[in-house]
JSON list of C-alpha atoms in Angstrom, two decimals:
[
{"chain": "A", "resi": 1, "resn": "MET", "atom": "CA", "xyz": [-12.01, 5.82, -11.01]},
{"chain": "A", "resi": 2, "resn": "ILE", "atom": "CA", "xyz": [-11.40, 9.23, -9.16]},
{"chain": "A", "resi": 3, "resn": "THR", "atom": "CA", "xyz": [-14.27, 11.23, -10.67]},
{"chain": "A", "resi": 4, "resn": "GLU", "atom": "CA", "xyz": [-17.20, 9.06, -9.47]},
{"chain": "A", "resi": 5, "resn": "SER", "atom": "CA", "xyz": [-19.10, 9.93, -6.26]},
{"chain": "A", "resi": 6, "resn": "ARG", "atom": "CA", "xyz": [-18.16, 7.92, -3.51]},
{"chain": "A", "resi": 7, "resn": "ASN", "atom": "CA", "xyz": [-16.21, 8.97, -0.24]},
{"chain": "A", "resi": 8, "resn": "TYR", "atom": "CA", "xyz": [-12.63, 8.48, 0.06]},
{"chain": "A", "resi": 9, "resn": "ILE", "atom": "CA", "xyz": [-10.06, 8.99, 2.97]},
{"chain": "A", "resi": 10, "resn": "CYS", "atom": "CA", "xyz": [-7.01, 11.22, 3.22]},
{"chain": "A", "resi": 11, "resn": "ILE", "atom": "CA", "xyz": [-4.14, 8.59, 3.61]},
{"chain": "A", "resi": 12, "resn": "ASN", "atom": "CA", "xyz": [-2.12, 10.82, 5.90]},
{"chain": "A", "resi": 13, "resn": "CYS", "atom": "CA", "xyz": [-4.59, 11.08, 8.92]},
{"chain": "A", "resi": 14, "resn": "GLY", "atom": "CA", "xyz": [-7.87, 9.02, 7.88]},
{"chain": "A", "resi": 15, "resn": "THR", "atom": "CA", "xyz": [-10.33, 11.98, 7.61]},
{"chain": "A", "resi": 16, "resn": "PRO", "atom": "CA", "xyz": [-13.14, 11.07, 4.93]},
{"chain": "A", "resi": 17, "resn": "THR", "atom": "CA", "xyz": [-12.80, 13.51, 2.06]},
{"chain": "A", "resi": 18, "resn": "VAL", "atom": "CA", "xyz": [-15.36, 13.64, -0.96]},
{"chain": "A", "resi": 19, "resn": "GLU", "atom": "CA", "xyz": [-12.75, 13.78, -3.62]},
{"chain": "A", "resi": 20, "resn": "LEU", "atom": "CA", "xyz": [-9.03, 13.38, -4.40]},
{"chain": "A", "resi": 21, "resn": "CYS", "atom": "CA", "xyz": [-8.59, 15.76, -7.23]},
{"chain": "A", "resi": 22, "resn": "LYS", "atom": "CA", "xyz": [-10.39, 18.28, -9.00]},
{"chain": "A", "resi": 23, "resn": "LYS", "atom": "CA", "xyz": [-10.67, 17.80, -12.95]},
{"chain": "A", "resi": 24, "resn": "TYR", "atom": "CA", "xyz": [-10.14, 21.18, -14.40]},
{"chain": "A", "resi": 25, "resn": "SER", "atom": "CA", "xyz": [-10.16, 19.72, -18.21]},
{"chain": "A", "resi": 26, "resn": "GLU", "atom": "CA", "xyz": [-9.26, 16.46, -20.06]},
{"chain": "A", "resi": 27, "resn": "THR", "atom": "CA", "xyz": [-5.69, 16.89, -19.23]},
{"chain": "A", "resi": 28, "resn": "VAL", "atom": "CA", "xyz": [-5.38, 18.90, -15.96]},
{"chain": "A", "resi": 29, "resn": "LEU", "atom": "CA", "xyz": [-5.95, 17.55, -12.60]},
{"chain": "A", "resi": 30, "resn": "LYS", "atom": "CA", "xyz": [-5.18, 18.85, -9.10]},
{"chain": "A", "resi": 31, "resn": "LEU", "atom": "CA", "xyz": [-4.77, 16.89, -6.15]},
{"chain": "A", "resi": 32, "resn": "VAL", "atom": "CA", "xyz": [-6.82, 17.84, -3.24]},
{"chain": "A", "resi": 33, "resn": "ASN", "atom": "CA", "xyz": [-5.37, 18.63, 0.02]},
{"chain": "A", "resi": 34, "resn": "CYS", "atom": "CA", "xyz": [-6.90, 17.11, 3.31]},
{"chain": "A", "resi": 35, "resn": "SER", "atom": "CA", "xyz": [-9.26, 19.55, 5.37]},
{"chain": "A", "resi": 36, "resn": "LYS", "atom": "CA", "xyz": [-7.57, 18.22, 8.62]},
{"chain": "A", "resi": 37, "resn": "CYS", "atom": "CA", "xyz": [-3.76, 17.52, 8.21]},
{"chain": "A", "resi": 38, "resn": "LYS", "atom": "CA", "xyz": [-3.56, 20.23, 4.94]},
{"chain": "A", "resi": 39, "resn": "LEU", "atom": "CA", "xyz": [-1.55, 17.32, 3.12]},
{"chain": "A", "resi": 40, "resn": "VAL", "atom": "CA", "xyz": [-2.35, 16.00, -0.11]},
{"chain": "A", "resi": 41, "resn": "ALA", "atom": "CA", "xyz": [-5.26, 13.61, 0.68]},
{"chain": "A", "resi": 42, "resn": "ASP", "atom": "CA", "xyz": [-3.67, 10.80, -1.67]},
{"chain": "A", "resi": 43, "resn": "LYS", "atom": "CA", "xyz": [-0.42, 11.21, -3.36]},
{"chain": "A", "resi": 44, "resn": "TYR", "atom": "CA", "xyz": [-0.63, 7.56, -4.81]},
{"chain": "A", "resi": 45, "resn": "ILE", "atom": "CA", "xyz": [-3.35, 8.40, -7.32]},
{"chain": "A", "resi": 46, "resn": "GLU", "atom": "CA", "xyz": [-0.68, 9.85, -9.52]},
{"chain": "A", "resi": 47, "resn": "TYR", "atom": "CA", "xyz": [2.14, 7.07, -8.80]},
{"chain": "A", "resi": 48, "resn": "ASP", "atom": "CA", "xyz": [2.81, 4.18, -10.77]},
{"chain": "A", "resi": 49, "resn": "ILE", "atom": "CA", "xyz": [1.55, 1.11, -9.52]},
{"chain": "A", "resi": 50, "resn": "VAL", "atom": "CA", "xyz": [5.07, -0.37, -8.87]},
{"chain": "A", "resi": 51, "resn": "ILE", "atom": "CA", "xyz": [6.03, 2.64, -6.42]},
{"chain": "A", "resi": 52, "resn": "VAL", "atom": "CA", "xyz": [2.59, 1.73, -4.69]},
{"chain": "A", "resi": 53, "resn": "ILE", "atom": "CA", "xyz": [3.75, -1.89, -4.38]},
{"chain": "A", "resi": 54, "resn": "ILE", "atom": "CA", "xyz": [7.11, -0.98, -3.11]},
{"chain": "A", "resi": 55, "resn": "ASP", "atom": "CA", "xyz": [5.59, 1.23, -0.43]},
{"chain": "A", "resi": 56, "resn": "LEU", "atom": "CA", "xyz": [3.52, -1.84, 0.10]},
{"chain": "A", "resi": 57, "resn": "ILE", "atom": "CA", "xyz": [6.60, -4.05, 0.67]},
{"chain": "A", "resi": 58, "resn": "LEU", "atom": "CA", "xyz": [7.87, -1.52, 3.04]},
{"chain": "A", "resi": 59, "resn": "LEU", "atom": "CA", "xyz": [4.72, -1.62, 5.09]},
{"chain": "A", "resi": 60, "resn": "GLN", "atom": "CA", "xyz": [4.14, 2.14, 4.61]},
{"chain": "A", "resi": 61, "resn": "LYS", "atom": "CA", "xyz": [0.43, 2.68, 6.28]},
{"chain": "A", "resi": 62, "resn": "GLU", "atom": "CA", "xyz": [-0.51, 5.03, 3.59]},
{"chain": "A", "resi": 63, "resn": "ALA", "atom": "CA", "xyz": [0.06, 2.54, 0.67]},
{"chain": "A", "resi": 64, "resn": "TYR", "atom": "CA", "xyz": [-2.33, 0.29, 2.34]},
{"chain": "A", "resi": 65, "resn": "ARG", "atom": "CA", "xyz": [-4.55, 2.91, 3.12]},
{"chain": "A", "resi": 66, "resn": "HIS", "atom": "CA", "xyz": [-4.92, 3.92, -0.62]},
{"chain": "A", "resi": 67, "resn": "ILE", "atom": "CA", "xyz": [-5.30, 0.47, -1.79]},
{"chain": "A", "resi": 68, "resn": "LEU", "atom": "CA", "xyz": [-7.95, -0.46, 0.63]},
{"chain": "A", "resi": 69, "resn": "TYR", "atom": "CA", "xyz": [-10.09, 2.72, 0.80]},
{"chain": "A", "resi": 70, "resn": "ASN", "atom": "CA", "xyz": [-9.25, 5.05, -2.50]},
{"chain": "A", "resi": 71, "resn": "SER", "atom": "CA", "xyz": [-8.83, 2.25, -5.18]},
{"chain": "A", "resi": 72, "resn": "GLU", "atom": "CA", "xyz": [-10.70, -0.19, -6.74]},
{"chain": "A", "resi": 73, "resn": "PHE", "atom": "CA", "xyz": [-8.82, -3.11, -5.40]},
{"chain": "A", "resi": 74, "resn": "THR", "atom": "CA", "xyz": [-10.97, -5.94, -4.36]},
{"chain": "A", "resi": 75, "resn": "SER", "atom": "CA", "xyz": [-8.76, -8.84, -3.36]},
{"chain": "A", "resi": 76, "resn": "HIS", "atom": "CA", "xyz": [-8.50, -7.96, 0.48]},
{"chain": "A", "resi": 77, "resn": "TRP", "atom": "CA", "xyz": [-7.66, -11.41, 1.37]},
{"chain": "A", "resi": 78, "resn": "LYS", "atom": "CA", "xyz": [-4.67, -11.77, -1.07]},
{"chain": "A", "resi": 79, "resn": "LEU", "atom": "CA", "xyz": [-3.38, -8.33, 0.53]},
{"chain": "A", "resi": 80, "resn": "ALA", "atom": "CA", "xyz": [-3.75, -9.50, 3.88]},
{"chain": "A", "resi": 81, "resn": "ALA", "atom": "CA", "xyz": [-1.79, -12.76, 3.12]},
{"chain": "A", "resi": 82, "resn": "MET", "atom": "CA", "xyz": [0.71, -11.04, 1.62]},
{"chain": "A", "resi": 83, "resn": "LEU", "atom": "CA", "xyz": [1.13, -8.38, 4.68]},
{"chain": "A", "resi": 84, "resn": "GLN", "atom": "CA", "xyz": [1.18, -11.27, 6.68]},
{"chain": "A", "resi": 85, "resn": "MET", "atom": "CA", "xyz": [4.15, -13.15, 5.05]},
{"chain": "A", "resi": 86, "resn": "MET", "atom": "CA", "xyz": [6.25, -9.63, 4.81]},
{"chain": "A", "resi": 87, "resn": "GLU", "atom": "CA", "xyz": [5.68, -9.00, 8.61]},
{"chain": "A", "resi": 88, "resn": "ALA", "atom": "CA", "xyz": [6.25, -12.84, 9.43]},
{"chain": "A", "resi": 89, "resn": "TYR", "atom": "CA", "xyz": [9.56, -12.70, 6.97]},
{"chain": "A", "resi": 90, "resn": "SER", "atom": "CA", "xyz": [10.62, -9.39, 8.76]},
{"chain": "A", "resi": 91, "resn": "ASP", "atom": "CA", "xyz": [10.32, -10.85, 12.34]},
{"chain": "A", "resi": 92, "resn": "TRP", "atom": "CA", "xyz": [12.16, -13.88, 11.24]},
{"chain": "A", "resi": 93, "resn": "VAL", "atom": "CA", "xyz": [15.22, -11.96, 9.68]},
{"chain": "A", "resi": 94, "resn": "ARG", "atom": "CA", "xyz": [15.35, -9.88, 13.10]},
{"chain": "A", "resi": 95, "resn": "THR", "atom": "CA", "xyz": [15.32, -12.93, 14.97]},
{"chain": "A", "resi": 96, "resn": "ALA", "atom": "CA", "xyz": [17.71, -15.10, 13.07]},
{"chain": "A", "resi": 97, "resn": "LYS", "atom": "CA", "xyz": [20.47, -12.74, 12.35]},
{"chain": "A", "resi": 98, "resn": "HIS", "atom": "CA", "xyz": [22.62, -14.32, 15.08]},
{"chain": "A", "resi": 99, "resn": "LYS", "atom": "CA", "xyz": [22.43, -17.65, 13.56]},
{"chain": "A", "resi": 100, "resn": "ARG", "atom": "CA", "xyz": [24.38, -17.09, 10.61]},
{"chain": "A", "resi": 101, "resn": "ASN", "atom": "CA", "xyz": [26.61, -20.24, 10.62]},
{"chain": "A", "resi": 102, "resn": "TYR", "atom": "CA", "xyz": [24.47, -23.03, 9.46]},
{"chain": "A", "resi": 103, "resn": "LYS", "atom": "CA", "xyz": [26.12, -26.68, 9.69]},
{"chain": "A", "resi": 104, "resn": "LEU", "atom": "CA", "xyz": [23.63, -29.20, 9.33]},
{"chain": "A", "resi": 105, "resn": "THR", "atom": "CA", "xyz": [20.30, -29.55, 7.20]},
{"chain": "A", "resi": 106, "resn": "TYR", "atom": "CA", "xyz": [18.45, -30.00, 10.50]},
{"chain": "A", "resi": 107, "resn": "GLU", "atom": "CA", "xyz": [19.33, -26.34, 11.43]},
{"chain": "A", "resi": 108, "resn": "TYR", "atom": "CA", "xyz": [17.91, -24.81, 8.24]},
{"chain": "A", "resi": 109, "resn": "ALA", "atom": "CA", "xyz": [14.62, -26.78, 8.92]},
{"chain": "A", "resi": 110, "resn": "THR", "atom": "CA", "xyz": [14.60, -25.42, 12.40]},
{"chain": "A", "resi": 111, "resn": "THR", "atom": "CA", "xyz": [14.73, -21.78, 10.65]},
{"chain": "A", "resi": 112, "resn": "ASP", "atom": "CA", "xyz": [11.85, -22.62, 8.62]},
{"chain": "A", "resi": 113, "resn": "VAL", "atom": "CA", "xyz": [9.59, -23.57, 11.40]},
{"chain": "A", "resi": 114, "resn": "GLU", "atom": "CA", "xyz": [10.61, -20.45, 13.08]},
{"chain": "A", "resi": 115, "resn": "LEU", "atom": "CA", "xyz": [9.36, -18.75, 9.98]},
{"chain": "A", "resi": 116, "resn": "TYR", "atom": "CA", "xyz": [6.07, -20.48, 10.10]},
{"chain": "A", "resi": 117, "resn": "MET", "atom": "CA", "xyz": [5.56, -20.16, 13.79]},
{"chain": "A", "resi": 118, "resn": "LEU", "atom": "CA", "xyz": [6.18, -16.39, 13.42]},
{"chain": "A", "resi": 119, "resn": "SER", "atom": "CA", "xyz": [3.64, -16.64, 10.44]},
{"chain": "A", "resi": 120, "resn": "PHE", "atom": "CA", "xyz": [1.13, -17.89, 12.76]},
{"chain": "A", "resi": 121, "resn": "ARG", "atom": "CA", "xyz": [2.14, -15.24, 15.74]},
{"chain": "A", "resi": 122, "resn": "VAL", "atom": "CA", "xyz": [1.54, -12.23, 13.27]},
{"chain": "A", "resi": 123, "resn": "ILE", "atom": "CA", "xyz": [-1.70, -13.69, 12.27]},
{"chain": "A", "resi": 124, "resn": "PHE", "atom": "CA", "xyz": [-3.50, -14.21, 15.45]},
{"chain": "A", "resi": 125, "resn": "SER", "atom": "CA", "xyz": [-1.80, -11.38, 17.35]},
{"chain": "A", "resi": 126, "resn": "LYS", "atom": "CA", "xyz": [-4.06, -8.44, 17.93]},
{"chain": "A", "resi": 127, "resn": "TYR", "atom": "CA", "xyz": [-2.11, -5.42, 17.14]}
]
């Protein structure tokens, strides 16, 4: 996966790099530093997928760069849908903090509609 000849990017600054690690033997790998920012080009290649998923949930741009550019992940539309839902939920939680006292079922439905409206806003916004 990592040793094939293709172009990768540094997850920190986005600079293209030829390789992510150097293989000295079957058991010895050394991560490559980026030529521009001098940080490890992709720290996620040695992380467990659970940690990558946690960073995706936390909306870490480095984790998204790893998934999109430096891995063999192919379900980009699923990732986009998941990101959209997480951003909409995050916006919904921030705007609904002052509405803690729910008395009617109507108010629950109203907050659901607000979540869906924020979802559409996230989908069609340009940021």
